[in-house]
Structures are given as structure tokens and as C-alpha cells.
JSON list of C-alpha atoms in Angstrom, two decimals:
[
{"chain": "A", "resi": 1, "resn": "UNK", "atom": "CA", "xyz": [-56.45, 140.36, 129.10]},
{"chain": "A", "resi": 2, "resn": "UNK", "atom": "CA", "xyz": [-59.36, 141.54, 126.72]},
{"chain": "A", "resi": 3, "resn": "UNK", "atom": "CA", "xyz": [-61.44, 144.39, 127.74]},
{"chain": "A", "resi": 4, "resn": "UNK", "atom": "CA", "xyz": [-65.23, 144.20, 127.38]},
{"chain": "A", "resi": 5, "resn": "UNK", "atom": "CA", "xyz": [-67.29, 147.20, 125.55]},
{"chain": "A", "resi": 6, "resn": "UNK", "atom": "CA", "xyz": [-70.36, 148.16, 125.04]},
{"chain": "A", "resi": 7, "resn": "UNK", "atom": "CA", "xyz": [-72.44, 149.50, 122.25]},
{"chain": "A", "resi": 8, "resn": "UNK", "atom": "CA", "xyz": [-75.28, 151.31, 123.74]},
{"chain": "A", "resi": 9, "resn": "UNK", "atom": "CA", "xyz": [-76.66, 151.39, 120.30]},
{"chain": "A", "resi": 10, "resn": "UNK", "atom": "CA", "xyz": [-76.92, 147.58, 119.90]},
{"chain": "A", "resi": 11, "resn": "UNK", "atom": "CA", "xyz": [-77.64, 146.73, 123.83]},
{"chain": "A", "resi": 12, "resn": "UNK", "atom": "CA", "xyz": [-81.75, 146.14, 124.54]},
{"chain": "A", "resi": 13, "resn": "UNK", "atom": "CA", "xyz": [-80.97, 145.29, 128.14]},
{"chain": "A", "resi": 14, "resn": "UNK", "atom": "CA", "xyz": [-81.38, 141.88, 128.31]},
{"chain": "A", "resi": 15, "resn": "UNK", "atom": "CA", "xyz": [-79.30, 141.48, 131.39]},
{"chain": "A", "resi": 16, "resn": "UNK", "atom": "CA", "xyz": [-77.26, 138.23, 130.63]},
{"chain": "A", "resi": 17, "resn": "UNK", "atom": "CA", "xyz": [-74.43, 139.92, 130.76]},
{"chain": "A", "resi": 18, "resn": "UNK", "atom": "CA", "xyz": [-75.01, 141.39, 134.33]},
{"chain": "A", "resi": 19, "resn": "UNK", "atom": "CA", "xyz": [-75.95, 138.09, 135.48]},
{"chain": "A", "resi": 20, "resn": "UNK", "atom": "CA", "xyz": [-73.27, 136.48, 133.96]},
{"chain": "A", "resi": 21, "resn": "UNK", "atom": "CA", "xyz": [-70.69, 138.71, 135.36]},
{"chain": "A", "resi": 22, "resn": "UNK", "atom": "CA", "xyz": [-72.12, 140.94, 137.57]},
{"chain": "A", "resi": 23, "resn": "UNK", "atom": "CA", "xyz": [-68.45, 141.96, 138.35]},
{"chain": "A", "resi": 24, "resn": "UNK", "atom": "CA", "xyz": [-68.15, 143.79, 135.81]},
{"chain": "A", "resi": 25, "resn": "UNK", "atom": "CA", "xyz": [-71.18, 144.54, 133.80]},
{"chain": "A", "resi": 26, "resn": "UNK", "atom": "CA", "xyz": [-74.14, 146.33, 135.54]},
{"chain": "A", "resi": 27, "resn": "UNK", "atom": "CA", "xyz": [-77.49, 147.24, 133.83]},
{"chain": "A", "resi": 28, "resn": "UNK", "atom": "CA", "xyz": [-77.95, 151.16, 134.15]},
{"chain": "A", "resi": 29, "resn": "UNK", "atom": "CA", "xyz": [-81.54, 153.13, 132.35]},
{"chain": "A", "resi": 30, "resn": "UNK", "atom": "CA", "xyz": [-81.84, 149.60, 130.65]},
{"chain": "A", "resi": 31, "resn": "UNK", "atom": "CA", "xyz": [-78.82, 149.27, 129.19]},
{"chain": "A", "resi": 32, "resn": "UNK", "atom": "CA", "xyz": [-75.47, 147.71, 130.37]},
{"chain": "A", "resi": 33, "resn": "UNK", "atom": "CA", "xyz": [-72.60, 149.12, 131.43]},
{"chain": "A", "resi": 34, "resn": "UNK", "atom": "CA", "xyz": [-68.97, 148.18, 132.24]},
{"chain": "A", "resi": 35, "resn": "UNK", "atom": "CA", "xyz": [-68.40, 148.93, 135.54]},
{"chain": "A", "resi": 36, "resn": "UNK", "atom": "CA", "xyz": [-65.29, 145.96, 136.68]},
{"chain": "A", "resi": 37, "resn": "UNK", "atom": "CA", "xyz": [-63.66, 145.88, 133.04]},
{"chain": "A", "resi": 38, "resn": "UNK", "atom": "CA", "xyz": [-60.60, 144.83, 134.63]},
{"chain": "A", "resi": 39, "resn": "UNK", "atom": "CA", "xyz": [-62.25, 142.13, 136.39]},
{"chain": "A", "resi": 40, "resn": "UNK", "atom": "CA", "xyz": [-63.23, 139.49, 133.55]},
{"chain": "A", "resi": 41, "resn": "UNK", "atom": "CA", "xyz": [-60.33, 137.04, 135.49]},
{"chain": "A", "resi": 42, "resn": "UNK", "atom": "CA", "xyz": [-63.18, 136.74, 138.24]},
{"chain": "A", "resi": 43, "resn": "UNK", "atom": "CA", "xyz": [-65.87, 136.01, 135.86]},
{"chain": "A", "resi": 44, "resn": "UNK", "atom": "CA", "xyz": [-66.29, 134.19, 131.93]},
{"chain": "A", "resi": 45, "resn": "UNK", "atom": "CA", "xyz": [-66.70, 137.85, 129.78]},
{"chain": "A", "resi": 46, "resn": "UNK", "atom": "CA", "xyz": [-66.62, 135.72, 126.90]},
{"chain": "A", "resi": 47, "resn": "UNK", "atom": "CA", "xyz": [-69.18, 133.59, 127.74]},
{"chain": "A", "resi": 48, "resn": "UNK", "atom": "CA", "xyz": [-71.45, 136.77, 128.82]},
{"chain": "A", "resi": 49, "resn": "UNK", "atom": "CA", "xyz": [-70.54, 138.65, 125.44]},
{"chain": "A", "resi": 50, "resn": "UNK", "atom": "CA", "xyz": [-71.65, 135.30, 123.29]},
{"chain": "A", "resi": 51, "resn": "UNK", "atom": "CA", "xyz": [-75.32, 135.17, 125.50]},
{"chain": "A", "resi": 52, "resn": "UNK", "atom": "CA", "xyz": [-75.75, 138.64, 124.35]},
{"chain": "A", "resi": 53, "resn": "UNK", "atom": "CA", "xyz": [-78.52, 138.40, 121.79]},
{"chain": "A", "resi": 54, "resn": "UNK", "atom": "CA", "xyz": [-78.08, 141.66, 119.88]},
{"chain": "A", "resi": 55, "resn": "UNK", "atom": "CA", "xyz": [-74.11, 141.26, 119.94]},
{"chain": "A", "resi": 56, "resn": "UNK", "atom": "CA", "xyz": [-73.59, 144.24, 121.66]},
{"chain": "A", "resi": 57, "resn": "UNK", "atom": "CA", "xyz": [-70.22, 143.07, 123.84]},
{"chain": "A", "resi": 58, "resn": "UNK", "atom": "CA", "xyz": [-66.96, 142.67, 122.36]},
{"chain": "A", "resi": 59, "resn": "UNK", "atom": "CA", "xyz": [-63.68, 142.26, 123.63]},
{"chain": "A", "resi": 60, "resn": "UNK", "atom": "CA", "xyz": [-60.83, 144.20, 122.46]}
]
């Protein structure tokens, strides 16, 4: 199973990833953070890494 990342650099902390899978992503000083990344069977990490408008989630 993938794991989601980051890039702090990229993220403006839109939060459509947290609400999307709030699992594993949680927003943190406006950015978001993986916090379940072994959890993306309870949730669609794809689908919260393709609403992410600066592109800042990718699955490895």
C-alpha cells in the first residue's frame, strides 16, 4: 500500500486533505501533516492527494 507525504514547501493548508481523510492527514501551524499514513485502507488518499491544489501529496 502507498504511503502519503507531504511537502511542507508546496502545502498552503487548504485542508482537503484533512477532510478527506482525516485518518490520516491532520492540519498542524497551517500546514498538513501525516499523522495515520498506514491508514489510507480506511480512507481514498488518492482521491485527497488529487484535491490538493498546490500538489503537495504524493504517494510513494
Amino acid at each position: 500500500m502507498p504511503t502519503p507525504v507531504v511537502d511542507y514547501d508546496l502545502c498552503v493548508g487548504c485542508g482537503s486533505c484533512a477532510e478527506v481523510c482525516p485518518e490520516v492527514f491532520e492540519m498542524r501551524d497551517d500546514k498538513a501533516w501525516v499523522v495515520g499514513p498506514d491508514k489510507c485502507s480506511t480512507c481514498d488518499c488518492q482521491q485527497a492527494a488529487d484535491l490538493c491544489p498546490s500538489q503537495a501529496i504524493r504517494l510513494e
